[in-house]
Amino acid sequence: MKRLVSYLILIGAAAAMGITAGFVGKKLFGPPELDDSGLEGALQVDAKAIVERIDSYNGDKDKVEAFSTSEILNYSLEKFRLCENCCSFTFGVADTIVKQDIRGCSIKNGETYFEESISKSSMVSLANRMLQEGKNSNVSLYSADKGSIEISDISPQAEYSNANLQEFTSEDYKSTYGKTLDEMFIYIVTEDTIINPVTEKKEDGYVIDVDLDPDLGTVKYKKQMLNVSDLDAKPKFEVVHLTFRLDKELRLKKLSVNEKYTARKVVDAKINGMLDIYYFSDMYVKIPEITEKIDYIKGE
């Protein structure tokens, strides 16, 4: 039973914050792992410059042919971030000994950012809401009463209160959870992290499949999981497969994730996470009060 509970606590905590990539040399999963400290800065891209180049392109080729997969994806991600109002909704599961249901929501209204992450199995329930007023601003994190958490597609429920409030500076939040709310995306998608890109043109847009380098592409994600779940070490990713769906204007519509990783909290747990994240550009959704519910939306 102790082993089972350790597994469930592990995947519950990881899922509750890991939705919506150092190594300190601990010998956990075989040979000592590489030190990834400082890699995040080295892997950054100038997304705004990419947007300017692609927006000003007037050549004969289709944009997805004229630019690299990394440029097209970063263009799509940055255009979403630049929306005055936008939102996303996550539906997924994490499979190990039992199935952990996952829901997530992110909302941007002007310079105000909100996230909710909910995770529930037959034995573990976790939920958090985060609020950030402006870039480089403090982040408020509210944890829900575990007994109040219920999962559904349309309106997952959890009860939050000021009694379970933690305040972070933007620097402390990012160093603990990998990213601030205005960054929006936890995976690192660059020329250095993308493997085996395949782009397919559809009547309504494009489908782009990529594998991410399991170490480099998850640098921020591993930091998040380590601290949310209080792991003994950062998780070890084996597979990170991403499927992006973009419309004809390269607006982000959906991201499907299939990831496999091993994490340790007392015992090793092999976990398969499968998520569908639906993105809505230029859509206004009211940021809820701490006691208000959210209606979740699925796209096409």
Short mmCIF file of C-alpha atoms in Angstrom, two decimals:
data_model
loop_
_atom_site.label_atom_id
_atom_site.label_comp_id
_atom_site.label_asym_id
_atom_site.label_seq_id
_atom_site.Cartn_x
_atom_site.Cartn_y
_atom_site.Cartn_z
CA MET A 1 0.00 0.00 0.00
CA LYS A 2 2.86 2.42 0.78
CA ARG A 3 4.22 1.90 -2.74
CA LEU A 4 0.80 2.50 -4.31
CA VAL A 5 0.22 5.68 -2.31
CA SER A 6 3.67 6.98 -3.30
CA TYR A 7 2.81 6.47 -6.98
CA LEU A 8 -0.53 8.23 -6.63
CA ILE A 9 0.86 11.23 -4.73
CA LEU A 10 3.55 11.52 -7.38
CA ILE A 11 1.32 11.60 -10.45
CA GLY A 12 -1.35 13.66 -8.73
CA ALA A 13 1.03 16.46 -7.80
CA ALA A 14 2.75 16.43 -11.18
CA ALA A 15 -0.50 16.52 -13.10
CA ALA A 16 -2.07 19.26 -11.00
CA MET A 17 0.58 21.78 -12.03
CA GLY A 18 2.11 20.26 -15.15
CA ILE A 19 -0.79 21.21 -17.41
CA THR A 20 -2.64 23.88 -19.71
CA ALA A 21 11.53 21.03 -19.80
CA GLY A 22 20.54 21.14 -12.96
CA PHE A 23 20.66 17.77 -12.98
CA VAL A 24 22.56 17.40 -9.70
CA GLY A 25 24.23 14.12 -10.47
CA LYS A 26 22.09 11.89 -8.26
CA LYS A 27 22.24 8.26 -9.36
CA LEU A 28 18.54 7.58 -9.70
CA PHE A 29 17.77 6.09 -13.10
CA GLY A 30 21.17 4.69 -14.06
CA PRO A 31 24.18 6.83 -15.08
CA PRO A 32 24.52 10.36 -13.63
CA GLU A 33 22.40 12.80 -15.61
CA LEU A 34 23.66 15.85 -17.46
CA ASP A 35 23.66 19.23 -15.77
CA ASP A 36 21.03 21.40 -17.49
CA SER A 37 21.54 24.52 -15.38
CA GLY A 38 21.79 27.54 -17.64
CA LEU A 39 20.33 25.73 -20.65
CA GLU A 40 17.03 27.60 -20.57
CA GLY A 41 18.69 30.89 -21.46
CA ALA A 42 20.80 29.29 -24.16
CA LEU A 43 17.69 27.76 -25.76
CA GLN A 44 15.66 30.97 -25.91
CA VAL A 45 14.47 32.24 -29.29
CA ASP A 46 13.61 35.78 -30.37
CA ALA A 47 9.94 35.06 -30.99
CA LYS A 48 9.03 38.67 -31.70
CA ALA A 49 11.67 38.86 -34.46
CA ILE A 50 10.26 35.65 -35.94
CA VAL A 51 6.77 37.18 -35.96
CA GLU A 52 8.06 40.27 -37.75
CA ARG A 53 9.87 38.19 -40.41
CA ILE A 54 6.91 35.94 -41.13
CA ASP A 55 4.34 38.74 -41.09
CA SER A 56 6.41 40.73 -43.59
CA TYR A 57 7.09 37.75 -45.89
CA ASN A 58 5.69 38.23 -49.42
CA GLY A 59 7.46 35.48 -51.34
CA ASP A 60 5.94 32.92 -53.68
CA LYS A 61 6.20 29.95 -51.31
CA ASP A 62 3.72 28.95 -48.67
CA LYS A 63 4.97 30.27 -45.31
CA VAL A 64 5.30 26.77 -43.88
CA GLU A 65 7.64 25.97 -46.78
CA ALA A 66 9.58 29.22 -46.62
CA PHE A 67 10.32 28.98 -42.90
CA SER A 68 11.56 26.21 -40.60
CA THR A 69 9.24 24.17 -38.39
CA SER A 70 10.69 25.87 -35.33
CA GLU A 71 10.00 29.32 -36.79
CA ILE A 72 6.42 28.43 -37.76
CA LEU A 73 5.66 26.99 -34.31
CA ASN A 74 7.23 29.90 -32.44
CA TYR A 75 5.30 32.29 -34.68
CA SER A 76 2.06 30.52 -33.75
CA LEU A 77 2.89 30.43 -30.02
CA GLU A 78 3.95 34.09 -29.92
CA LYS A 79 0.89 35.28 -31.86
CA PHE A 80 -1.26 33.55 -29.26
CA ARG A 81 0.67 35.20 -26.41
CA LEU A 82 0.22 38.60 -28.08
CA CYS A 83 -3.58 38.38 -28.18
CA GLU A 84 -5.26 41.00 -26.03
CA ASN A 85 -7.64 38.30 -24.82
CA CYS A 86 -7.22 34.53 -25.19
CA CYS A 87 -7.72 31.29 -23.32
CA SER A 88 -6.99 27.56 -23.42
CA PHE A 89 -8.57 24.46 -21.90
CA THR A 90 -6.84 21.15 -21.17
CA PHE A 91 -8.35 17.67 -20.99
CA GLY A 92 -6.19 14.64 -20.29
CA VAL A 93 -5.06 11.68 -18.24
CA ALA A 94 -1.88 10.40 -16.65
CA ASP A 95 -1.67 6.61 -16.63
CA THR A 96 0.34 4.56 -14.17
CA ILE A 97 -1.09 2.13 -11.59
CA VAL A 98 -4.36 4.06 -11.74
CA LYS A 99 -5.72 6.70 -14.12
CA GLN A 100 -5.38 10.33 -13.04
CA ASP A 101 -7.84 12.69 -14.77
CA ILE A 102 -6.46 16.13 -15.61
CA ARG A 103 -8.16 19.44 -16.40
CA GLY A 104 -6.58 22.83 -16.94
CA CYS A 105 -7.49 26.36 -17.93
CA SER A 106 -5.51 29.48 -18.79
CA ILE A 107 -6.93 32.94 -19.43
CA LYS A 108 -5.35 36.21 -20.53
CA ASN A 109 -7.31 39.47 -20.23
CA GLY A 110 -5.04 42.34 -21.20
CA GLU A 111 -2.13 42.17 -18.76
CA THR A 112 -3.91 39.89 -16.28
CA TYR A 113 -3.16 36.17 -16.39
CA PHE A 114 -4.95 33.25 -14.75
CA GLU A 115 -4.41 29.49 -14.62
CA GLU A 116 -6.25 26.58 -13.06
CA SER A 117 -4.90 23.03 -12.82
CA ILE A 118 -6.99 20.13 -11.48
CA SER A 119 -6.08 16.46 -11.07
CA LYS A 120 -8.07 13.61 -9.57
CA SER A 121 -7.88 9.81 -9.28
CA SER A 122 -9.65 7.33 -7.03
CA MET A 123 -7.15 8.11 -4.26
CA VAL A 124 -5.53 11.52 -4.91
CA SER A 125 -7.05 14.95 -5.66
CA LEU A 126 -5.19 18.20 -6.24
CA ALA A 127 -6.17 21.62 -7.58
CA ASN A 128 -4.50 25.03 -7.83
CA ARG A 129 -5.41 28.45 -9.18
CA MET A 130 -2.80 31.07 -10.03
CA LEU A 131 -3.24 34.78 -10.74
CA GLN A 132 -0.69 37.27 -12.10
CA GLU A 133 -1.46 40.98 -12.58
CA GLY A 134 0.97 42.17 -15.26
CA LYS A 135 4.27 40.85 -16.57
CA ASN A 136 7.10 40.57 -14.05
CA SER A 137 4.53 40.81 -11.27
CA ASN A 138 3.86 38.69 -8.22
CA VAL A 139 1.94 35.43 -8.60
CA SER A 140 -0.80 34.37 -6.18
CA LEU A 141 -1.30 30.61 -5.84
CA TYR A 142 -4.45 29.20 -4.23
CA SER A 143 -4.70 25.51 -3.33
CA ALA A 144 -8.12 23.87 -3.14
CA ASP A 145 -9.56 21.75 -0.38
CA LYS A 146 -8.90 18.20 -1.62
CA GLY A 147 -12.32 16.91 -0.60
CA SER A 148 -14.04 19.50 -2.79
CA ILE A 149 -12.49 18.42 -6.10
CA GLU A 150 -14.70 16.85 -8.77
CA ILE A 151 -13.72 16.20 -12.40
CA SER A 152 -16.02 16.70 -15.38
CA ASP A 153 -15.52 17.87 -18.96
CA ILE A 154 -17.75 20.92 -18.75
CA SER A 155 -17.31 22.21 -15.21
CA PRO A 156 -14.70 20.61 -12.96
CA GLN A 157 -15.14 21.79 -9.39
CA ALA A 158 -12.86 22.76 -6.51
CA GLU A 159 -13.23 25.06 -3.52
CA TYR A 160 -10.49 27.66 -3.04
CA SER A 161 -10.01 30.17 -0.24
CA ASN A 162 -7.58 32.80 0.97
CA ALA A 163 -6.63 30.43 3.79
CA ASN A 164 -4.59 28.41 1.26
CA LEU A 165 -2.89 31.35 -0.48
CA GLN A 166 0.83 31.54 -1.28
CA GLU A 167 2.45 34.66 -2.76
CA PHE A 168 5.51 34.52 -5.04
CA THR A 169 7.63 37.12 -6.77
CA SER A 170 7.82 36.45 -10.51
CA GLU A 171 11.45 35.37 -10.12
CA ASP A 172 10.67 32.95 -7.29
CA TYR A 173 7.66 31.51 -9.12
CA LYS A 174 9.66 30.93 -12.29
CA SER A 175 12.59 29.36 -10.45
CA THR A 176 10.17 27.06 -8.63
CA TYR A 177 7.62 26.22 -11.34
CA GLY A 178 9.57 26.76 -14.56
CA LYS A 179 7.66 29.67 -16.06
CA THR A 180 5.53 32.67 -15.17
CA LEU A 181 1.90 32.81 -16.27
CA ASP A 182 2.55 35.26 -19.11
CA GLU A 183 5.00 32.81 -20.73
CA MET A 184 2.07 30.37 -21.13
CA PHE A 185 3.99 27.42 -22.67
CA ILE A 186 6.08 24.96 -20.62
CA TYR A 187 7.81 23.12 -23.49
CA ILE A 188 10.91 24.55 -25.18
CA VAL A 189 10.39 24.42 -28.96
CA THR A 190 13.52 25.46 -30.91
CA GLU A 191 15.80 24.27 -33.70
CA ASP A 192 17.83 22.53 -30.99
CA THR A 193 14.93 20.67 -29.39
CA ILE A 194 12.76 19.61 -32.36
CA ILE A 195 13.27 16.07 -33.73
CA ASN A 196 11.57 14.44 -36.72
CA PRO A 197 9.25 17.30 -37.74
CA VAL A 198 6.44 16.41 -40.15
CA THR A 199 4.05 19.03 -41.57
CA GLU A 200 0.81 18.10 -43.32
CA LYS A 201 -1.35 20.62 -45.11
CA LYS A 202 -5.10 20.28 -44.52
CA GLU A 203 -8.12 22.05 -45.99
CA ASP A 204 -8.50 24.16 -42.85
CA GLY A 205 -4.82 24.63 -42.00
CA TYR A 206 -1.85 22.52 -40.94
CA VAL A 207 -0.94 19.61 -38.68
CA ILE A 208 2.65 19.66 -37.43
CA ASP A 209 4.05 16.64 -35.58
CA VAL A 210 7.32 16.89 -33.69
CA ASP A 211 9.25 14.90 -31.14
CA LEU A 212 11.09 17.01 -28.59
CA ASP A 213 14.54 16.19 -27.32
CA PRO A 214 13.50 14.57 -24.01
CA ASP A 215 16.19 16.44 -22.05
CA LEU A 216 16.40 19.85 -23.75
CA GLY A 217 12.71 20.31 -24.58
CA THR A 218 11.61 19.70 -21.00
CA VAL A 219 14.08 21.87 -19.06
CA LYS A 220 11.34 24.11 -17.61
CA TYR A 221 8.83 21.26 -17.25
CA LYS A 222 11.23 19.16 -15.16
CA LYS A 223 11.81 22.07 -12.78
CA GLN A 224 8.05 22.43 -12.39
CA MET A 225 7.51 18.75 -11.67
CA LEU A 226 10.43 18.57 -9.23
CA ASN A 227 9.01 21.29 -6.99
CA VAL A 228 5.30 20.64 -7.36
CA SER A 229 5.69 16.98 -6.49
CA ASP A 230 8.64 17.33 -4.09
CA LEU A 231 10.46 14.64 -6.07
CA ASP A 232 13.81 13.16 -5.11
CA ALA A 233 15.18 14.35 -8.48
CA LYS A 234 13.94 15.82 -11.74
CA PRO A 235 11.89 13.35 -13.80
CA LYS A 236 13.52 11.50 -16.67
CA PHE A 237 11.62 11.86 -19.95
CA GLU A 238 11.79 9.13 -22.58
CA VAL A 239 9.22 10.43 -25.11
CA VAL A 240 7.67 13.84 -25.75
CA HIS A 241 5.51 13.82 -28.88
CA LEU A 242 3.60 16.99 -29.77
CA THR A 243 0.94 17.45 -32.46
CA PHE A 244 0.13 21.08 -33.26
CA ARG A 245 -2.96 22.03 -35.24
CA LEU A 246 -2.86 25.48 -36.85
CA ASP A 247 -5.44 27.24 -39.00
CA LYS A 248 -4.68 28.75 -42.43
CA GLU A 249 -3.41 31.96 -40.76
CA LEU A 250 -1.11 29.85 -38.54
CA ARG A 251 -3.16 30.55 -35.44
CA LEU A 252 -2.78 27.89 -32.77
CA LYS A 253 -5.92 25.77 -32.43
CA LYS A 254 -4.92 22.61 -30.58
CA LEU A 255 -1.93 20.83 -29.07
CA SER A 256 -2.02 17.08 -28.40
CA VAL A 257 0.67 15.70 -26.08
CA ASN A 258 1.86 12.14 -25.61
CA GLU A 259 4.69 11.96 -23.08
CA LYS A 260 6.37 9.15 -21.17
CA TYR A 261 8.63 9.70 -18.21
CA THR A 262 9.96 8.15 -15.02
CA ALA A 263 9.86 10.04 -11.75
CA ARG A 264 10.95 9.18 -8.24
CA LYS A 265 9.34 9.92 -4.91
CA VAL A 266 10.48 7.09 -2.66
CA VAL A 267 9.85 4.71 -5.58
CA ASP A 268 10.19 4.97 -9.37
CA ALA A 269 6.96 5.56 -11.29
CA LYS A 270 6.62 5.16 -15.04
CA ILE A 271 3.95 7.57 -16.26
CA ASN A 272 2.25 8.12 -19.62
CA GLY A 273 0.62 11.53 -19.92
CA MET A 274 -1.87 12.23 -22.74
CA LEU A 275 -3.32 15.73 -23.07
CA ASP A 276 -5.45 17.69 -25.53
CA ILE A 277 -5.17 21.48 -25.16
CA TYR A 278 -7.62 23.69 -27.08
CA TYR A 279 -6.61 27.29 -27.81
CA PHE A 280 -8.95 30.21 -28.47
CA SER A 281 -7.34 33.36 -29.85
CA ASP A 282 -9.08 36.70 -29.38
CA MET A 283 -11.71 35.18 -27.12
CA TYR A 284 -12.68 36.98 -23.91
CA VAL A 285 -13.43 34.78 -20.91
CA LYS A 286 -13.94 36.47 -17.56
CA ILE A 287 -11.28 35.62 -15.00
CA PRO A 288 -13.25 34.05 -12.15
CA GLU A 289 -13.35 35.16 -8.56
CA ILE A 290 -11.75 32.70 -6.19
CA THR A 291 -15.12 31.10 -5.38
CA GLU A 292 -16.47 31.02 -8.97
CA LYS A 293 -16.59 27.97 -11.22
CA ILE A 294 -15.27 27.87 -14.79
CA ASP A 295 -17.07 26.40 -17.78
CA TYR A 296 -14.49 24.44 -19.79
CA ILE A 297 -14.60 24.54 -23.61
CA LYS A 298 -13.50 21.98 -26.17
CA GLY A 299 -12.60 22.96 -29.72
CA GLU A 300 -13.12 21.01 -32.92
#
